mmCIF file of C-alpha atoms in Angstrom:
data_model
loop_
_atom_site.group_PDB
_atom_site.id
_atom_site.type_symbol
_atom_site.label_atom_id
_atom_site.label_comp_id
_atom_site.label_asym_id
_atom_site.label_seq_id
_atom_site.Cartn_x
_atom_site.Cartn_y
_atom_site.Cartn_z
ATOM 1 C CA UNK A 17 0.000 0.000 0.000
ATOM 2 C CA UNK A 18 1.367 3.417 -0.918
ATOM 3 C CA UNK A 19 2.252 5.677 1.957
ATOM 4 C CA UNK A 20 0.816 9.171 2.431
ATOM 5 C CA UNK A 21 4.159 10.687 1.496
ATOM 6 C CA UNK A 22 4.268 8.701 -1.741
ATOM 7 C CA UNK A 23 0.760 9.815 -2.660
ATOM 8 C CA UNK A 24 1.447 13.438 -1.821
ATOM 9 C CA UNK A 25 4.669 13.336 -3.818
ATOM 10 C CA UNK A 26 2.785 12.635 -7.041
ATOM 11 C CA UNK A 27 2.634 15.733 -9.271
ATOM 12 C CA UNK A 28 -0.740 17.433 -9.345
ATOM 13 C CA UNK A 29 -1.567 19.729 -12.229
ATOM 14 C CA UNK A 30 -3.666 22.725 -11.057
ATOM 15 C CA UNK A 31 -7.239 22.481 -12.272
ATOM 16 C CA UNK A 32 -7.177 26.259 -12.754
ATOM 17 C CA UNK A 33 -4.776 25.776 -15.661
ATOM 18 C CA UNK A 34 -7.299 23.672 -17.532
ATOM 19 C CA UNK A 35 -10.131 26.073 -16.678
ATOM 20 C CA UNK A 36 -8.138 29.042 -18.014
ATOM 21 C CA UNK A 37 -7.219 27.122 -21.166
ATOM 22 C CA UNK A 38 -10.802 26.066 -21.883
ATOM 23 C CA UNK A 39 -12.229 29.540 -21.233
ATOM 24 C CA UNK A 40 -9.603 31.145 -23.464
ATOM 25 C CA UNK A 41 -10.281 28.627 -26.244
ATOM 26 C CA UNK A 42 -14.034 29.266 -26.158
ATOM 27 C CA UNK A 43 -13.570 33.042 -26.264
ATOM 28 C CA UNK A 44 -11.080 32.698 -29.111
ATOM 29 C CA UNK A 45 -13.709 30.601 -30.879
ATOM 30 C CA UNK A 46 -15.954 33.649 -31.102
ATOM 31 C CA UNK A 47 -13.339 35.510 -33.133
ATOM 32 C CA UNK A 48 -14.136 33.832 -36.443
ATOM 33 C CA UNK A 49 -17.850 34.455 -35.976
ATOM 34 C CA UNK A 50 -17.343 38.171 -35.367
ATOM 35 C CA UNK A 51 -14.895 38.440 -38.276
ATOM 36 C CA UNK A 52 -17.401 36.854 -40.664
ATOM 37 C CA UNK A 53 -20.029 39.358 -39.487
ATOM 38 C CA UNK A 54 -17.577 42.211 -40.103
ATOM 39 C CA UNK A 55 -16.695 40.910 -43.571
ATOM 40 C CA UNK A 56 -20.399 41.028 -44.324
ATOM 41 C CA UNK A 57 -20.145 44.790 -43.788
ATOM 42 C CA UNK A 58 -17.468 45.102 -46.484
ATOM 43 C CA UNK A 59 -14.350 45.647 -44.336
ATOM 44 C CA UNK A 60 -11.003 44.147 -45.464
ATOM 45 C CA UNK A 61 -8.614 42.012 -43.341
ATOM 46 C CA UNK A 62 -5.907 44.667 -42.925
ATOM 47 C CA UNK A 63 -8.382 47.281 -41.678
ATOM 48 C CA UNK A 64 -10.190 44.888 -39.357
ATOM 49 C CA UNK A 65 -6.930 43.613 -37.864
ATOM 50 C CA UNK A 66 -5.693 47.189 -37.347
ATOM 51 C CA UNK A 67 -8.939 48.158 -35.607
ATOM 52 C CA UNK A 68 -8.789 45.052 -33.431
ATOM 53 C CA UNK A 69 -5.269 45.869 -32.286
ATOM 54 C CA UNK A 70 -5.936 49.604 -31.905
ATOM 55 C CA UNK A 71 -8.845 48.966 -29.532
ATOM 56 C CA UNK A 72 -6.952 46.333 -27.534
ATOM 57 C CA UNK A 73 -3.648 48.235 -27.311
ATOM 58 C CA UNK A 74 -4.662 50.601 -24.438
ATOM 59 C CA UNK A 75 -5.531 47.623 -22.233
ATOM 60 C CA UNK A 76 -2.100 46.078 -22.734
ATOM 61 C CA UNK A 77 -0.293 49.368 -22.155
ATOM 62 C CA UNK A 78 -2.094 49.947 -18.848
ATOM 63 C CA UNK A 79 -1.849 46.365 -17.611
ATOM 64 C CA UNK A 80 1.802 46.192 -18.633
ATOM 65 C CA UNK A 81 2.587 49.344 -16.662
ATOM 66 C CA UNK A 82 0.768 47.917 -13.626
ATOM 67 C CA UNK A 83 2.750 44.662 -13.930
ATOM 68 C CA UNK A 84 6.055 46.572 -14.008
ATOM 69 C CA UNK A 85 5.049 48.642 -10.967
ATOM 70 C CA UNK A 86 4.136 45.459 -9.102
ATOM 71 C CA UNK A 87 7.553 43.987 -9.884
ATOM 72 C CA UNK A 88 9.229 47.132 -8.541
ATOM 73 C CA UNK A 89 7.192 47.013 -5.317
ATOM 74 C CA UNK A 90 8.210 43.387 -4.770
ATOM 75 C CA UNK A 91 11.836 44.298 -5.355
ATOM 76 C CA UNK A 92 12.138 42.026 -8.372
ATOM 77 C CA UNK A 93 14.726 42.669 -11.064
ATOM 78 C CA UNK A 94 13.393 44.299 -14.199
ATOM 79 C CA UNK A 95 13.410 42.082 -17.301
ATOM 80 C CA UNK A 96 16.394 42.527 -19.572
ATOM 81 C CA UNK A 97 16.128 44.128 -22.989
ATOM 82 C CA UNK A 98 16.997 40.735 -24.464
ATOM 83 C CA UNK A 99 14.024 39.056 -22.776
ATOM 84 C CA UNK A 100 11.719 41.911 -23.765
ATOM 85 C CA UNK A 101 12.917 41.736 -27.391
ATOM 86 C CA UNK A 102 12.384 37.972 -27.468
ATOM 87 C CA UNK A 103 8.895 38.403 -26.011
ATOM 88 C CA UNK A 104 8.114 41.034 -28.646
ATOM 89 C CA UNK A 105 9.306 38.752 -31.436
ATOM 90 C CA UNK A 106 7.335 35.769 -30.185
ATOM 91 C CA UNK A 107 4.274 37.984 -29.747
ATOM 92 C CA UNK A 108 4.542 39.257 -33.312
ATOM 93 C CA UNK A 109 4.664 35.658 -34.533
ATOM 94 C CA UNK A 110 1.737 34.413 -32.467
ATOM 95 C CA UNK A 111 -0.587 37.412 -32.430
ATOM 96 C CA UNK A 112 0.196 39.374 -35.586
ATOM 97 C CA UNK A 113 1.391 36.967 -38.295
ATOM 98 C CA UNK A 114 -0.812 34.103 -37.156
ATOM 99 C CA UNK A 115 -3.806 36.428 -36.795
ATOM 100 C CA UNK A 116 -3.248 38.057 -40.180
ATOM 101 C CA UNK A 117 -3.083 34.843 -42.207
ATOM 102 C CA UNK A 118 -6.093 33.581 -40.235
ATOM 103 C CA UNK A 119 -8.016 36.751 -41.171
ATOM 104 C CA UNK A 120 -7.028 36.186 -44.813
ATOM 105 C CA UNK A 121 -8.267 32.604 -44.725
ATOM 106 C CA UNK A 122 -11.632 33.607 -43.299
ATOM 107 C CA UNK A 123 -12.370 35.485 -46.519
ATOM 108 C CA UNK A 124 -12.639 32.155 -48.333
ATOM 109 C CA UNK A 125 -13.942 29.526 -45.895
ATOM 110 C CA UNK A 126 -16.611 29.264 -43.204
ATOM 111 C CA UNK A 127 -15.949 30.057 -39.547
ATOM 112 C CA UNK A 128 -16.435 26.403 -38.550
ATOM 113 C CA UNK A 129 -14.077 25.126 -41.250
ATOM 114 C CA UNK A 130 -11.482 27.763 -40.303
ATOM 115 C CA UNK A 131 -11.526 26.722 -36.662
ATOM 116 C CA UNK A 132 -11.138 23.050 -37.579
ATOM 117 C CA UNK A 133 -8.034 23.762 -39.628
ATOM 118 C CA UNK A 134 -6.592 26.239 -37.132
ATOM 119 C CA UNK A 135 -6.845 23.768 -34.309
ATOM 120 C CA UNK A 136 -4.640 21.246 -35.993
ATOM 121 C CA UNK A 137 -1.965 23.328 -34.223
ATOM 122 C CA UNK A 138 -1.792 20.927 -31.219
ATOM 123 C CA UNK A 139 -0.365 18.313 -33.598
ATOM 124 C CA UNK A 140 2.326 20.783 -34.632
ATOM 125 C CA UNK A 141 2.994 21.606 -30.966
ATOM 126 C CA UNK A 142 3.745 17.954 -30.270
ATOM 127 C CA UNK A 143 5.757 17.438 -33.472
ATOM 128 C CA UNK A 144 7.814 20.619 -33.188
ATOM 129 C CA UNK A 145 8.245 20.037 -29.459
ATOM 130 C CA UNK A 146 9.795 16.655 -30.204
ATOM 131 C CA UNK A 147 11.837 17.715 -33.239
ATOM 132 C CA UNK A 148 13.072 21.131 -32.069
ATOM 133 C CA UNK A 149 12.889 21.087 -28.273
ATOM 134 C CA UNK A 150 13.473 17.443 -27.365
ATOM 135 C CA UNK A 151 10.114 17.061 -25.639
ATOM 136 C CA UNK A 152 8.778 13.515 -25.207
ATOM 137 C CA UNK A 153 5.598 12.463 -26.983
ATOM 138 C CA UNK A 154 3.435 10.750 -24.386
ATOM 139 C CA UNK A 155 1.358 7.755 -25.445
ATOM 140 C CA UNK A 156 -1.859 9.168 -23.967
ATOM 141 C CA UNK A 157 -1.361 12.331 -26.032
ATOM 142 C CA UNK A 158 -1.165 10.233 -29.194
ATOM 143 C CA UNK A 159 -4.374 8.394 -28.273
ATOM 144 C CA UNK A 160 -6.039 11.727 -27.563
ATOM 145 C CA UNK A 161 -4.949 13.037 -30.952
ATOM 146 C CA UNK A 162 -6.290 9.929 -32.636
ATOM 147 C CA UNK A 163 -9.732 10.326 -31.061
ATOM 148 C CA UNK A 164 -9.909 14.126 -31.235
ATOM 149 C CA UNK A 165 -8.793 14.375 -34.832
ATOM 150 C CA UNK A 166 -11.050 11.497 -35.764
ATOM 151 C CA UNK A 167 -13.912 13.627 -34.472
ATOM 152 C CA UNK A 168 -12.627 16.683 -36.305
ATOM 153 C CA UNK A 169 -12.310 14.603 -39.478
ATOM 154 C CA UNK A 170 -15.988 13.650 -39.256
ATOM 155 C CA UNK A 171 -16.946 17.323 -39.027
ATOM 156 C CA UNK A 172 -14.517 18.199 -41.822
ATOM 157 C CA UNK A 173 -15.788 15.560 -44.238
ATOM 158 C CA UNK A 174 -19.397 16.526 -43.635
ATOM 159 C CA UNK A 175 -18.697 20.190 -44.304
ATOM 160 C CA UNK A 176 -16.343 19.695 -47.248
ATOM 161 C CA UNK A 177 -19.192 19.455 -49.759
ATOM 162 C CA UNK A 178 -20.468 22.925 -48.844
ATOM 163 C CA UNK A 179 -17.242 24.939 -49.148
ATOM 164 C CA UNK A 180 -16.530 27.143 -52.148
ATOM 165 C CA UNK A 181 -13.928 26.917 -54.888
ATOM 166 C CA UNK A 182 -11.468 29.038 -52.894
ATOM 167 C CA UNK A 183 -11.230 26.422 -50.139
ATOM 168 C CA UNK A 184 -7.622 25.548 -51.002
ATOM 169 C CA UNK A 185 -6.511 29.164 -50.692
ATOM 170 C CA UNK A 186 -8.351 29.651 -47.428
ATOM 171 C CA UNK A 187 -7.060 26.364 -46.033
ATOM 172 C CA UNK A 188 -3.494 27.323 -46.934
ATOM 173 C CA UNK A 189 -3.690 30.639 -45.054
ATOM 174 C CA UNK A 190 -5.310 29.098 -41.991
ATOM 175 C CA UNK A 191 -2.794 26.240 -42.084
ATOM 176 C CA UNK A 192 -0.021 28.834 -41.902
ATOM 177 C CA UNK A 193 -1.772 30.309 -38.883
ATOM 178 C CA UNK A 194 -1.840 26.884 -37.197
ATOM 179 C CA UNK A 195 1.881 26.290 -37.748
ATOM 180 C CA UNK A 196 2.923 29.750 -36.540
ATOM 181 C CA UNK A 197 0.688 29.551 -33.466
ATOM 182 C CA UNK A 198 2.160 26.164 -32.551
ATOM 183 C CA UNK A 199 5.645 27.671 -32.637
ATOM 184 C CA UNK A 200 4.386 30.558 -30.495
ATOM 185 C CA UNK A 201 3.080 28.125 -27.868
ATOM 186 C CA UNK A 202 6.435 26.389 -27.601
ATOM 187 C CA UNK A 203 8.535 29.566 -27.603
ATOM 188 C CA UNK A 204 6.318 31.441 -25.152
ATOM 189 C CA UNK A 205 6.531 29.050 -22.194
ATOM 190 C CA UNK A 206 10.131 29.833 -21.188
ATOM 191 C CA UNK A 207 9.506 33.570 -21.514
ATOM 192 C CA UNK A 208 6.322 33.293 -19.455
ATOM 193 C CA UNK A 209 8.296 31.716 -16.636
ATOM 194 C CA UNK A 210 10.942 34.443 -16.905
ATOM 195 C CA UNK A 211 8.806 37.584 -16.706
ATOM 196 C CA UNK A 212 5.346 36.380 -15.684
ATOM 197 C CA UNK A 213 2.109 35.860 -17.554
ATOM 198 C CA UNK A 214 0.727 39.412 -17.351
ATOM 199 C CA UNK A 215 3.888 41.234 -18.477
ATOM 200 C CA UNK A 216 4.674 38.741 -21.237
ATOM 201 C CA UNK A 217 1.130 39.001 -22.601
ATOM 202 C CA UNK A 218 1.326 42.790 -22.654
ATOM 203 C CA UNK A 219 4.733 42.886 -24.367
ATOM 204 C CA UNK A 220 3.634 40.276 -26.914
ATOM 205 C CA UNK A 221 0.374 42.046 -27.740
ATOM 206 C CA UNK A 222 1.926 45.532 -27.855
ATOM 207 C CA UNK A 223 4.422 44.157 -30.378
ATOM 208 C CA UNK A 224 1.623 42.563 -32.414
ATOM 209 C CA UNK A 225 -0.354 45.821 -32.299
ATOM 210 C CA UNK A 226 2.605 47.824 -33.594
ATOM 211 C CA UNK A 227 3.043 45.343 -36.446
ATOM 212 C CA UNK A 228 -0.666 45.400 -37.378
ATOM 213 C CA UNK A 229 -0.919 49.190 -37.289
ATOM 214 C CA UNK A 230 2.347 49.537 -39.211
ATOM 215 C CA UNK A 231 1.083 47.114 -41.830
ATOM 216 C CA UNK A 232 -2.129 49.097 -42.209
ATOM 217 C CA UNK A 233 -0.178 52.353 -42.619
ATOM 218 C CA UNK A 234 1.830 50.768 -45.431
ATOM 219 C CA UNK A 235 -1.050 49.267 -47.440
ATOM 220 C CA UNK A 236 -4.116 51.402 -46.668
ATOM 221 C CA UNK A 237 -4.879 55.148 -46.418
ATOM 222 C CA UNK A 238 -5.556 56.510 -42.929
ATOM 223 C CA UNK A 239 -9.110 57.345 -44.002
ATOM 224 C CA UNK A 240 -9.712 53.605 -44.261
ATOM 225 C CA UNK A 241 -10.144 53.516 -40.483
ATOM 226 C CA UNK A 242 -13.350 55.541 -40.838
ATOM 227 C CA UNK A 243 -15.729 52.610 -40.867
ATOM 228 C CA UNK A 244 -19.411 52.190 -40.062
ATOM 229 C CA UNK A 245 -20.645 52.135 -36.438
ATOM 230 C CA UNK A 246 -21.476 48.426 -36.785
ATOM 231 C CA UNK A 247 -17.932 47.587 -37.894
ATOM 232 C CA UNK A 248 -16.591 49.651 -34.986
ATOM 233 C CA UNK A 249 -18.798 47.716 -32.584
ATOM 234 C CA UNK A 250 -17.660 44.387 -34.023
ATOM 235 C CA UNK A 251 -14.029 45.534 -33.823
ATOM 236 C CA UNK A 252 -14.442 46.338 -30.134
ATOM 237 C CA UNK A 253 -15.968 42.884 -29.562
ATOM 238 C CA UNK A 254 -12.999 41.239 -31.276
ATOM 239 C CA UNK A 255 -10.536 43.424 -29.372
ATOM 240 C CA UNK A 256 -11.892 42.779 -25.873
ATOM 241 C CA UNK A 257 -13.939 39.589 -25.863
ATOM 242 C CA UNK A 258 -11.905 37.646 -28.430
ATOM 243 C CA UNK A 259 -8.430 39.149 -27.850
ATOM 244 C CA UNK A 260 -7.700 40.863 -24.519
ATOM 245 C CA UNK A 261 -9.492 38.449 -22.185
ATOM 246 C CA UNK A 262 -8.555 35.143 -23.901
ATOM 247 C CA UNK A 263 -4.871 36.057 -24.345
ATOM 248 C CA UNK A 264 -4.491 36.513 -20.601
ATOM 249 C CA UNK A 265 -6.427 33.318 -19.951
ATOM 250 C CA UNK A 266 -4.316 31.318 -22.410
ATOM 251 C CA UNK A 267 -0.998 32.569 -21.070
ATOM 252 C CA UNK A 268 -2.163 31.994 -17.493
ATOM 253 C CA UNK A 269 -2.914 28.408 -18.552
ATOM 254 C CA UNK A 270 0.503 28.026 -20.194
ATOM 255 C CA UNK A 271 2.154 29.006 -16.919
ATOM 256 C CA UNK A 272 0.302 26.215 -15.068
ATOM 257 C CA UNK A 273 0.149 23.340 -17.542
ATOM 258 C CA UNK A 274 2.288 22.074 -20.412
ATOM 259 C CA UNK A 275 1.995 23.461 -23.926
ATOM 260 C CA UNK A 276 0.949 19.966 -25.026
ATOM 261 C CA UNK A 277 -1.843 19.817 -22.431
ATOM 262 C CA UNK A 278 -2.970 23.372 -23.175
ATOM 263 C CA UNK A 279 -3.085 22.686 -26.896
ATOM 264 C CA UNK A 280 -5.230 19.606 -26.350
ATOM 265 C CA UNK A 281 -7.689 21.477 -24.113
ATOM 266 C CA UNK A 282 -7.977 24.078 -26.851
ATOM 267 C CA UNK A 283 -9.469 21.527 -29.240
ATOM 268 C CA UNK A 284 -12.842 22.340 -27.655
ATOM 269 C CA UNK A 285 -12.667 25.566 -29.648
ATOM 270 C CA UNK A 286 -13.831 24.083 -32.991
ATOM 271 C CA UNK A 287 -16.882 22.650 -31.267
ATOM 272 C CA UNK A 288 -17.638 26.027 -29.652
ATOM 273 C CA UNK A 289 -17.257 27.700 -33.053
ATOM 274 C CA UNK A 290 -19.663 25.226 -34.642
ATOM 275 C CA UNK A 291 -22.283 25.973 -31.992
ATOM 276 C CA UNK A 292 -21.815 29.750 -32.297
ATOM 277 C CA UNK A 293 -21.867 29.558 -36.092
ATOM 278 C CA UNK A 294 -25.178 27.710 -35.927
ATOM 279 C CA UNK A 295 -26.853 30.314 -33.719
ATOM 280 C CA UNK A 296 -25.222 33.489 -35.093
ATOM 281 C CA UNK A 297 -24.383 32.781 -38.743
ATOM 282 C CA UNK A 298 -27.027 30.167 -39.480
ATOM 283 C CA UNK A 299 -24.483 27.472 -40.362
ATOM 284 C CA UNK A 300 -26.108 24.070 -39.959
ATOM 285 C CA UNK A 301 -24.709 20.978 -38.261
ATOM 286 C CA UNK A 302 -25.647 17.418 -39.200
ATOM 287 C CA UNK A 303 -25.832 14.382 -36.880
ATOM 288 C CA UNK A 304 -22.404 13.319 -38.177
ATOM 289 C CA UNK A 305 -20.939 16.692 -37.208
ATOM 290 C CA UNK A 306 -22.458 16.381 -33.747
ATOM 291 C CA UNK A 307 -20.933 12.917 -33.461
ATOM 292 C CA UNK A 308 -17.553 14.398 -34.279
ATOM 293 C CA UNK A 309 -18.067 17.083 -31.640
ATOM 294 C CA UNK A 310 -18.819 14.393 -29.026
ATOM 295 C CA UNK A 311 -15.573 12.583 -29.902
ATOM 296 C CA UNK A 312 -13.588 15.794 -29.495
ATOM 297 C CA UNK A 313 -15.164 16.626 -26.139
ATOM 298 C CA UNK A 314 -14.754 13.046 -24.846
ATOM 299 C CA UNK A 315 -11.095 12.857 -25.805
ATOM 300 C CA UNK A 316 -10.277 16.254 -24.319
ATOM 301 C CA UNK A 317 -12.134 15.416 -21.124
ATOM 302 C CA UNK A 318 -10.234 12.133 -20.769
ATOM 303 C CA UNK A 319 -6.878 13.821 -21.395
ATOM 304 C CA UNK A 320 -7.667 16.527 -18.832
ATOM 305 C CA UNK A 321 -8.492 14.014 -16.091
ATOM 306 C CA UNK A 322 -5.576 11.693 -16.814
ATOM 307 C CA UNK A 323 -3.019 14.514 -17.103
ATOM 308 C CA UNK A 324 -4.257 16.106 -13.885
ATOM 309 C CA UNK A 325 -3.684 12.846 -12.037
ATOM 310 C CA UNK A 326 -0.104 12.868 -13.265
#
């Protein structure tokens, strides 16, 4: 019989990490829905991305300043310029480049299809983690992938007949978003541990905002930011509900659980997108698609419980 000390010595993954990851994934799932609504108003990807970042930027500036003040009060050393530069670079990769190619892809494919492709990124997290960072591939993660992606494949095959002729172009852009976001997940973890979740998130998003606004200045006239009140409202929704809040939740999760575990929890996002797309955009879901959603939820739930037990 195991002693109390042996039981207590077993690693316990904080449940809060999974809760943060799931909440962030669901909020991120709303992004594609809001973007499709905005595209219906005639706005282009560069303008919408610039508005999203412009509305979210003040939050990151304020929260970043508060995080720095808190570090000073605790007597902690300020992060080096090297760490800040690395955080800015990783943020530009994960929240500007990945977002931009995702926005481009959403011009050509449905919100549900986009989310299915985007959330192949957990597979890239595991593969790149093994190839580039020497991380082990756990057997239960492979079984989870098999079940989860089997469910996603059911949804994909059912929806494939309804997509337009530009599906290849849209899939290519969103695939690029998945690869770049997987690299962000792996690169961000060490930086998160170095400077903390709040400060890293702010540095990363400020960098992404500068890139998005700079891109807009290069390709669009300033007058292009004068959009309709409805587009402004949708931009604010993307900026706060689908950007500011979920980025902090996701990075808080990354600080508590592995990138592999966080990426698997995030596979609930395609299911959330499918539900939102049904109610908001009128996209329909067949019994086969619902069956796929059940497989995804079951596999993620099993992985969460087994990983939490260590």
